[in-house]
C-alpha cells in the first residue's frame, strides 16, 4: 500500500485530499481484486507453473501474459480506459504489478499496490471530467462495497484456499 501511494503521489495526482483518495481507492478496490485474482493469481500463476521446468522463462512469460491480458481487458471499460493507446499503457502498468506480484508473492500486497495505481487513473479521469468535487465527501456506498469485497476475499482465502493445502511459494 505504501509503495502504491508513493506511485500515486509521484504520478502527479490531481488531489491529495485524503477523502478523495479514500473514495477513489474504495471505488476501484473490488475491480482491482478481480483483476489481480484473474490476471496474476490465476493466469500468471498457471503460466508460471506450466513452464517451471524452464525456470528462466517462467516468471517473464507469466508477467508478460498477465500484463497483456490486463491491458486487453480494458477494451471492455468505458472511456478513457478503452482506447488502444491506453490499453498499451495499462499493459506496461501491468508489468509493474507483475513485478510486485512476483517479488512479494503476496496477493494482498499486490491488490493494495495495484489498487493505488488504479486510484491514480480514476482520480485523473474524474479531474479531467470536472467531477472530482463529488469525491470530496465520504461516499459510504463505495466504502461499504470495498469493505464487503475485502471480507469476502479474506473469508474465501481462510475457508477455501488455505485449508486445502495452498502454501505460498518459498524463495
JSON list of C-alpha atoms in Angstrom, two decimals:
[
{"chain": "A", "resi": 1, "resn": "UNK", "atom": "CA", "xyz": [0.00, 0.00, 0.00]},
{"chain": "A", "resi": 2, "resn": "UNK", "atom": "CA", "xyz": [2.81, 2.38, 0.89]},
{"chain": "A", "resi": 3, "resn": "UNK", "atom": "CA", "xyz": [4.57, 1.75, -2.44]},
{"chain": "A", "resi": 4, "resn": "UNK", "atom": "CA", "xyz": [1.30, 2.26, -4.29]},
{"chain": "A", "resi": 5, "resn": "UNK", "atom": "CA", "xyz": [0.62, 5.53, -2.51]},
{"chain": "A", "resi": 6, "resn": "UNK", "atom": "CA", "xyz": [4.15, 6.69, -3.35]},
{"chain": "A", "resi": 7, "resn": "UNK", "atom": "CA", "xyz": [3.43, 5.90, -7.02]},
{"chain": "A", "resi": 8, "resn": "UNK", "atom": "CA", "xyz": [0.13, 7.77, -6.65]},
{"chain": "A", "resi": 9, "resn": "UNK", "atom": "CA", "xyz": [1.85, 10.89, -5.34]},
{"chain": "A", "resi": 10, "resn": "UNK", "atom": "CA", "xyz": [4.82, 10.66, -7.72]},
{"chain": "A", "resi": 11, "resn": "UNK", "atom": "CA", "xyz": [2.42, 10.25, -10.64]},
{"chain": "A", "resi": 12, "resn": "UNK", "atom": "CA", "xyz": [1.22, 13.82, -10.27]},
{"chain": "A", "resi": 13, "resn": "UNK", "atom": "CA", "xyz": [-2.06, 13.08, -8.54]},
{"chain": "A", "resi": 14, "resn": "UNK", "atom": "CA", "xyz": [-4.58, 15.86, -9.09]},
{"chain": "A", "resi": 15, "resn": "UNK", "atom": "CA", "xyz": [-5.73, 15.61, -5.46]},
{"chain": "A", "resi": 16, "resn": "UNK", "atom": "CA", "xyz": [-4.00, 14.81, -2.19]},
{"chain": "A", "resi": 17, "resn": "UNK", "atom": "CA", "xyz": [-7.25, 15.23, -0.25]},
{"chain": "A", "resi": 18, "resn": "UNK", "atom": "CA", "xyz": [-7.46, 12.09, 1.93]},
{"chain": "A", "resi": 19, "resn": "UNK", "atom": "CA", "xyz": [-11.24, 11.84, 1.44]},
{"chain": "A", "resi": 20, "resn": "UNK", "atom": "CA", "xyz": [-10.89, 11.96, -2.36]},
{"chain": "A", "resi": 21, "resn": "UNK", "atom": "CA", "xyz": [-8.16, 9.31, -2.22]},
{"chain": "A", "resi": 22, "resn": "UNK", "atom": "CA", "xyz": [-10.22, 7.11, 0.13]},
{"chain": "A", "resi": 23, "resn": "UNK", "atom": "CA", "xyz": [-13.32, 7.34, -2.08]},
{"chain": "A", "resi": 24, "resn": "UNK", "atom": "CA", "xyz": [-11.38, 6.66, -5.28]},
{"chain": "A", "resi": 25, "resn": "UNK", "atom": "CA", "xyz": [-9.47, 3.80, -3.64]},
{"chain": "A", "resi": 26, "resn": "UNK", "atom": "CA", "xyz": [-12.76, 2.28, -2.50]},
{"chain": "A", "resi": 27, "resn": "UNK", "atom": "CA", "xyz": [-14.35, 2.72, -5.93]},
{"chain": "A", "resi": 28, "resn": "UNK", "atom": "CA", "xyz": [-11.54, 0.85, -7.67]},
{"chain": "A", "resi": 29, "resn": "UNK", "atom": "CA", "xyz": [-10.96, -1.79, -4.97]},
{"chain": "A", "resi": 30, "resn": "UNK", "atom": "CA", "xyz": [-13.39, -4.55, -5.98]},
{"chain": "A", "resi": 31, "resn": "UNK", "atom": "CA", "xyz": [-12.35, -4.33, -9.63]},
{"chain": "A", "resi": 32, "resn": "UNK", "atom": "CA", "xyz": [-8.66, -4.38, -8.64]},
{"chain": "A", "resi": 33, "resn": "UNK", "atom": "CA", "xyz": [-9.26, -7.50, -6.56]},
{"chain": "A", "resi": 34, "resn": "UNK", "atom": "CA", "xyz": [-10.85, -9.21, -9.55]},
{"chain": "A", "resi": 35, "resn": "UNK", "atom": "CA", "xyz": [-8.09, -8.09, -11.92]},
{"chain": "A", "resi": 36, "resn": "UNK", "atom": "CA", "xyz": [-5.32, -9.30, -9.64]},
{"chain": "A", "resi": 37, "resn": "UNK", "atom": "CA", "xyz": [-7.11, -12.58, -8.95]},
{"chain": "A", "resi": 38, "resn": "UNK", "atom": "CA", "xyz": [-7.69, -13.35, -12.64]},
{"chain": "A", "resi": 39, "resn": "UNK", "atom": "CA", "xyz": [-4.63, -11.84, -14.33]},
{"chain": "A", "resi": 40, "resn": "UNK", "atom": "CA", "xyz": [-2.00, -12.62, -11.74]},
{"chain": "A", "resi": 41, "resn": "UNK", "atom": "CA", "xyz": [-3.17, -15.25, -9.23]},
{"chain": "A", "resi": 42, "resn": "UNK", "atom": "CA", "xyz": [-4.85, -17.50, -11.81]},
{"chain": "A", "resi": 43, "resn": "UNK", "atom": "CA", "xyz": [-3.28, -16.74, -15.22]},
{"chain": "A", "resi": 44, "resn": "UNK", "atom": "CA", "xyz": [0.26, -15.73, -14.20]},
{"chain": "A", "resi": 45, "resn": "UNK", "atom": "CA", "xyz": [0.35, -18.43, -11.54]},
{"chain": "A", "resi": 46, "resn": "UNK", "atom": "CA", "xyz": [-0.78, -21.06, -14.05]},
{"chain": "A", "resi": 47, "resn": "UNK", "atom": "CA", "xyz": [1.69, -19.92, -16.70]},
{"chain": "A", "resi": 48, "resn": "UNK", "atom": "CA", "xyz": [4.50, -19.90, -14.16]},
{"chain": "A", "resi": 49, "resn": "UNK", "atom": "CA", "xyz": [3.69, -23.45, -13.06]},
{"chain": "A", "resi": 50, "resn": "UNK", "atom": "CA", "xyz": [3.30, -24.69, -16.62]},
{"chain": "A", "resi": 51, "resn": "UNK", "atom": "CA", "xyz": [6.78, -23.55, -17.69]},
{"chain": "A", "resi": 52, "resn": "UNK", "atom": "CA", "xyz": [8.51, -24.05, -14.36]},
{"chain": "A", "resi": 53, "resn": "UNK", "atom": "CA", "xyz": [10.79, -26.69, -15.89]},
{"chain": "A", "resi": 54, "resn": "UNK", "atom": "CA", "xyz": [12.36, -23.73, -17.72]},
{"chain": "A", "resi": 55, "resn": "UNK", "atom": "CA", "xyz": [12.90, -21.53, -14.67]},
{"chain": "A", "resi": 56, "resn": "UNK", "atom": "CA", "xyz": [14.47, -18.69, -16.65]},
{"chain": "A", "resi": 57, "resn": "UNK", "atom": "CA", "xyz": [11.28, -18.42, -18.72]},
{"chain": "A", "resi": 58, "resn": "UNK", "atom": "CA", "xyz": [8.60, -18.95, -16.07]},
{"chain": "A", "resi": 59, "resn": "UNK", "atom": "CA", "xyz": [8.35, -15.53, -14.45]},
{"chain": "A", "resi": 60, "resn": "UNK", "atom": "CA", "xyz": [8.95, -13.38, -17.57]},
{"chain": "A", "resi": 61, "resn": "UNK", "atom": "CA", "xyz": [6.39, -15.38, -19.58]},
{"chain": "A", "resi": 62, "resn": "UNK", "atom": "CA", "xyz": [3.85, -15.21, -16.76]},
{"chain": "A", "resi": 63, "resn": "UNK", "atom": "CA", "xyz": [4.42, -11.47, -16.29]},
{"chain": "A", "resi": 64, "resn": "UNK", "atom": "CA", "xyz": [4.08, -10.67, -19.99]},
{"chain": "A", "resi": 65, "resn": "UNK", "atom": "CA", "xyz": [0.94, -12.77, -20.49]},
{"chain": "A", "resi": 66, "resn": "UNK", "atom": "CA", "xyz": [-0.77, -11.46, -17.34]},
{"chain": "A", "resi": 67, "resn": "UNK", "atom": "CA", "xyz": [0.12, -7.86, -18.17]},
{"chain": "A", "resi": 68, "resn": "UNK", "atom": "CA", "xyz": [-1.11, -8.14, -21.77]},
{"chain": "A", "resi": 69, "resn": "UNK", "atom": "CA", "xyz": [-4.34, -9.74, -20.55]},
{"chain": "A", "resi": 70, "resn": "UNK", "atom": "CA", "xyz": [-4.77, -6.93, -18.04]},
{"chain": "A", "resi": 71, "resn": "UNK", "atom": "CA", "xyz": [-4.31, -4.32, -20.78]},
{"chain": "A", "resi": 72, "resn": "UNK", "atom": "CA", "xyz": [-6.65, -6.04, -23.26]},
{"chain": "A", "resi": 73, "resn": "UNK", "atom": "CA", "xyz": [-9.30, -6.41, -20.55]},
{"chain": "A", "resi": 74, "resn": "UNK", "atom": "CA", "xyz": [-9.63, -2.62, -20.56]},
{"chain": "A", "resi": 75, "resn": "UNK", "atom": "CA", "xyz": [-11.19, -2.60, -24.04]},
{"chain": "A", "resi": 76, "resn": "UNK", "atom": "CA", "xyz": [-14.35, -3.57, -22.11]},
{"chain": "A", "resi": 77, "resn": "UNK", "atom": "CA", "xyz": [-14.12, -0.43, -19.95]},
{"chain": "A", "resi": 78, "resn": "UNK", "atom": "CA", "xyz": [-15.55, 2.98, -20.69]},
{"chain": "A", "resi": 79, "resn": "UNK", "atom": "CA", "xyz": [-13.53, 5.92, -21.98]},
{"chain": "A", "resi": 80, "resn": "UNK", "atom": "CA", "xyz": [-10.80, 6.94, -21.43]},
{"chain": "A", "resi": 81, "resn": "UNK", "atom": "CA", "xyz": [-9.60, 3.44, -20.47]},
{"chain": "A", "resi": 82, "resn": "UNK", "atom": "CA", "xyz": [-10.69, 1.59, -23.64]},
{"chain": "A", "resi": 83, "resn": "UNK", "atom": "CA", "xyz": [-8.52, 3.16, -26.32]},
{"chain": "A", "resi": 84, "resn": "UNK", "atom": "CA", "xyz": [-5.61, 1.29, -27.98]},
{"chain": "A", "resi": 85, "resn": "UNK", "atom": "CA", "xyz": [-3.05, 3.72, -26.54]},
{"chain": "A", "resi": 86, "resn": "UNK", "atom": "CA", "xyz": [-4.50, 3.35, -23.04]},
{"chain": "A", "resi": 87, "resn": "UNK", "atom": "CA", "xyz": [-4.58, -0.44, -23.36]},
{"chain": "A", "resi": 88, "resn": "UNK", "atom": "CA", "xyz": [-0.89, -0.39, -24.33]},
{"chain": "A", "resi": 89, "resn": "UNK", "atom": "CA", "xyz": [-0.11, 1.92, -21.40]},
{"chain": "A", "resi": 90, "resn": "UNK", "atom": "CA", "xyz": [-2.08, -0.27, -18.99]},
{"chain": "A", "resi": 91, "resn": "UNK", "atom": "CA", "xyz": [-0.18, -3.34, -20.20]},
{"chain": "A", "resi": 92, "resn": "UNK", "atom": "CA", "xyz": [3.01, -1.57, -19.10]},
{"chain": "A", "resi": 93, "resn": "UNK", "atom": "CA", "xyz": [1.32, -0.76, -15.77]},
{"chain": "A", "resi": 94, "resn": "UNK", "atom": "CA", "xyz": [0.56, -4.48, -15.64]},
{"chain": "A", "resi": 95, "resn": "UNK", "atom": "CA", "xyz": [4.29, -5.21, -15.83]},
{"chain": "A", "resi": 96, "resn": "UNK", "atom": "CA", "xyz": [4.80, -3.09, -12.70]},
{"chain": "A", "resi": 97, "resn": "UNK", "atom": "CA", "xyz": [2.02, -5.03, -10.97]},
{"chain": "A", "resi": 98, "resn": "UNK", "atom": "CA", "xyz": [3.66, -8.27, -12.16]},
{"chain": "A", "resi": 99, "resn": "UNK", "atom": "CA", "xyz": [6.91, -7.19, -10.53]},
{"chain": "A", "resi": 100, "resn": "UNK", "atom": "CA", "xyz": [5.12, -6.62, -7.23]},
{"chain": "A", "resi": 101, "resn": "UNK", "atom": "CA", "xyz": [3.28, -9.94, -7.53]},
{"chain": "A", "resi": 102, "resn": "UNK", "atom": "CA", "xyz": [6.40, -11.99, -8.22]},
{"chain": "A", "resi": 103, "resn": "UNK", "atom": "CA", "xyz": [8.71, -10.12, -5.83]},
{"chain": "A", "resi": 104, "resn": "UNK", "atom": "CA", "xyz": [6.35, -10.19, -2.86]},
{"chain": "A", "resi": 105, "resn": "UNK", "atom": "CA", "xyz": [4.49, -13.42, -3.67]},
{"chain": "A", "resi": 106, "resn": "UNK", "atom": "CA", "xyz": [1.67, -11.84, -1.68]},
{"chain": "A", "resi": 107, "resn": "UNK", "atom": "CA", "xyz": [-1.81, -11.47, -3.14]},
{"chain": "A", "resi": 108, "resn": "UNK", "atom": "CA", "xyz": [-2.93, -8.83, -0.64]},
{"chain": "A", "resi": 109, "resn": "UNK", "atom": "CA", "xyz": [0.16, -6.66, -1.23]},
{"chain": "A", "resi": 110, "resn": "UNK", "atom": "CA", "xyz": [-0.35, -6.92, -4.98]},
{"chain": "A", "resi": 111, "resn": "UNK", "atom": "CA", "xyz": [-4.00, -5.90, -4.68]},
{"chain": "A", "resi": 112, "resn": "UNK", "atom": "CA", "xyz": [-3.18, -2.92, -2.45]},
{"chain": "A", "resi": 113, "resn": "UNK", "atom": "CA", "xyz": [-0.40, -1.77, -4.79]},
{"chain": "A", "resi": 114, "resn": "UNK", "atom": "CA", "xyz": [-2.40, -2.30, -7.98]},
{"chain": "A", "resi": 115, "resn": "UNK", "atom": "CA", "xyz": [-5.39, -0.53, -6.48]},
{"chain": "A", "resi": 116, "resn": "UNK", "atom": "CA", "xyz": [-3.30, 2.54, -5.69]},
{"chain": "A", "resi": 117, "resn": "UNK", "atom": "CA", "xyz": [-2.29, 2.70, -9.35]},
{"chain": "A", "resi": 118, "resn": "UNK", "atom": "CA", "xyz": [-5.94, 2.36, -10.36]},
{"chain": "A", "resi": 119, "resn": "UNK", "atom": "CA", "xyz": [-6.84, 5.10, -7.91]},
{"chain": "A", "resi": 120, "resn": "UNK", "atom": "CA", "xyz": [-4.47, 7.46, -9.70]},
{"chain": "A", "resi": 121, "resn": "UNK", "atom": "CA", "xyz": [-6.16, 6.68, -13.01]},
{"chain": "A", "resi": 122, "resn": "UNK", "atom": "CA", "xyz": [-9.64, 7.23, -11.61]},
{"chain": "A", "resi": 123, "resn": "UNK", "atom": "CA", "xyz": [-8.72, 10.49, -9.86]},
{"chain": "A", "resi": 124, "resn": "UNK", "atom": "CA", "xyz": [-7.15, 11.77, -13.09]},
{"chain": "A", "resi": 125, "resn": "UNK", "atom": "CA", "xyz": [-10.26, 10.77, -15.07]},
{"chain": "A", "resi": 126, "resn": "UNK", "atom": "CA", "xyz": [-12.55, 12.45, -12.52]},
{"chain": "A", "resi": 127, "resn": "UNK", "atom": "CA", "xyz": [-10.41, 15.58, -12.59]},
{"chain": "A", "resi": 128, "resn": "UNK", "atom": "CA", "xyz": [-10.44, 15.69, -16.41]},
{"chain": "A", "resi": 129, "resn": "UNK", "atom": "CA", "xyz": [-14.22, 15.34, -16.42]},
{"chain": "A", "resi": 130, "resn": "UNK", "atom": "CA", "xyz": [-14.60, 18.07, -13.79]},
{"chain": "A", "resi": 131, "resn": "UNK", "atom": "CA", "xyz": [-16.20, 15.58, -11.40]},
{"chain": "A", "resi": 132, "resn": "UNK", "atom": "CA", "xyz": [-13.61, 15.46, -8.63]},
{"chain": "A", "resi": 133, "resn": "UNK", "atom": "CA", "xyz": [-15.74, 17.57, -6.28]},
{"chain": "A", "resi": 134, "resn": "UNK", "atom": "CA", "xyz": [-18.21, 14.69, -5.92]},
{"chain": "A", "resi": 135, "resn": "UNK", "atom": "CA", "xyz": [-15.47, 12.70, -4.14]},
{"chain": "A", "resi": 136, "resn": "UNK", "atom": "CA", "xyz": [-14.72, 15.40, -1.56]},
{"chain": "A", "resi": 137, "resn": "UNK", "atom": "CA", "xyz": [-17.26, 13.94, 0.88]},
{"chain": "A", "resi": 138, "resn": "UNK", "atom": "CA", "xyz": [-17.15, 10.36, 2.12]},
{"chain": "A", "resi": 139, "resn": "UNK", "atom": "CA", "xyz": [-19.07, 8.05, -0.22]},
{"chain": "A", "resi": 140, "resn": "UNK", "atom": "CA", "xyz": [-20.34, 5.39, 2.17]},
{"chain": "A", "resi": 141, "resn": "UNK", "atom": "CA", "xyz": [-21.69, 3.04, -0.53]},
{"chain": "A", "resi": 142, "resn": "UNK", "atom": "CA", "xyz": [-18.19, 2.88, -2.08]},
{"chain": "A", "resi": 143, "resn": "UNK", "atom": "CA", "xyz": [-16.53, 2.33, 1.30]},
{"chain": "A", "resi": 144, "resn": "UNK", "atom": "CA", "xyz": [-19.06, -0.35, 2.29]},
{"chain": "A", "resi": 145, "resn": "UNK", "atom": "CA", "xyz": [-18.65, -2.19, -1.02]},
{"chain": "A", "resi": 146, "resn": "UNK", "atom": "CA", "xyz": [-14.86, -2.17, -0.68]},
{"chain": "A", "resi": 147, "resn": "UNK", "atom": "CA", "xyz": [-15.00, -3.47, 2.90]},
{"chain": "A", "resi": 148, "resn": "UNK", "atom": "CA", "xyz": [-17.52, -6.13, 1.87]},
{"chain": "A", "resi": 149, "resn": "UNK", "atom": "CA", "xyz": [-15.29, -7.21, -1.02]},
{"chain": "A", "resi": 150, "resn": "UNK", "atom": "CA", "xyz": [-12.28, -7.45, 1.26]},
{"chain": "A", "resi": 151, "resn": "UNK", "atom": "CA", "xyz": [-14.28, -9.53, 3.77]},
{"chain": "A", "resi": 152, "resn": "UNK", "atom": "CA", "xyz": [-15.31, -11.95, 1.01]},
{"chain": "A", "resi": 153, "resn": "UNK", "atom": "CA", "xyz": [-11.70, -12.25, -0.21]},
{"chain": "A", "resi": 154, "resn": "UNK", "atom": "CA", "xyz": [-10.37, -12.91, 3.29]},
{"chain": "A", "resi": 155, "resn": "UNK", "atom": "CA", "xyz": [-13.14, -15.41, 4.03]},
{"chain": "A", "resi": 156, "resn": "UNK", "atom": "CA", "xyz": [-12.60, -17.37, 0.81]},
{"chain": "A", "resi": 157, "resn": "UNK", "atom": "CA", "xyz": [-8.86, -17.33, 1.41]},
{"chain": "A", "resi": 158, "resn": "UNK", "atom": "CA", "xyz": [-9.21, -18.53, 5.00]},
{"chain": "A", "resi": 159, "resn": "UNK", "atom": "CA", "xyz": [-12.01, -21.06, 4.50]},
{"chain": "A", "resi": 160, "resn": "UNK", "atom": "CA", "xyz": [-11.48, -22.41, 0.99]},
{"chain": "A", "resi": 161, "resn": "UNK", "atom": "CA", "xyz": [-7.96, -21.75, -0.31]},
{"chain": "A", "resi": 162, "resn": "UNK", "atom": "CA", "xyz": [-5.56, -22.22, 2.59]},
{"chain": "A", "resi": 163, "resn": "UNK", "atom": "CA", "xyz": [-7.28, -25.20, 4.29]},
{"chain": "A", "resi": 164, "resn": "UNK", "atom": "CA", "xyz": [-6.91, -27.16, 1.04]},
{"chain": "A", "resi": 165, "resn": "UNK", "atom": "CA", "xyz": [-3.17, -27.13, 1.38]},
{"chain": "A", "resi": 166, "resn": "UNK", "atom": "CA", "xyz": [-2.23, -23.99, -0.51]},
{"chain": "A", "resi": 167, "resn": "UNK", "atom": "CA", "xyz": [1.08, -22.71, 0.69]},
{"chain": "A", "resi": 168, "resn": "UNK", "atom": "CA", "xyz": [2.76, -19.65, -0.76]},
{"chain": "A", "resi": 169, "resn": "UNK", "atom": "CA", "xyz": [5.88, -20.39, -2.75]},
{"chain": "A", "resi": 170, "resn": "UNK", "atom": "CA", "xyz": [9.11, -20.08, -0.85]},
{"chain": "A", "resi": 171, "resn": "UNK", "atom": "CA", "xyz": [12.10, -18.43, -2.42]}
]
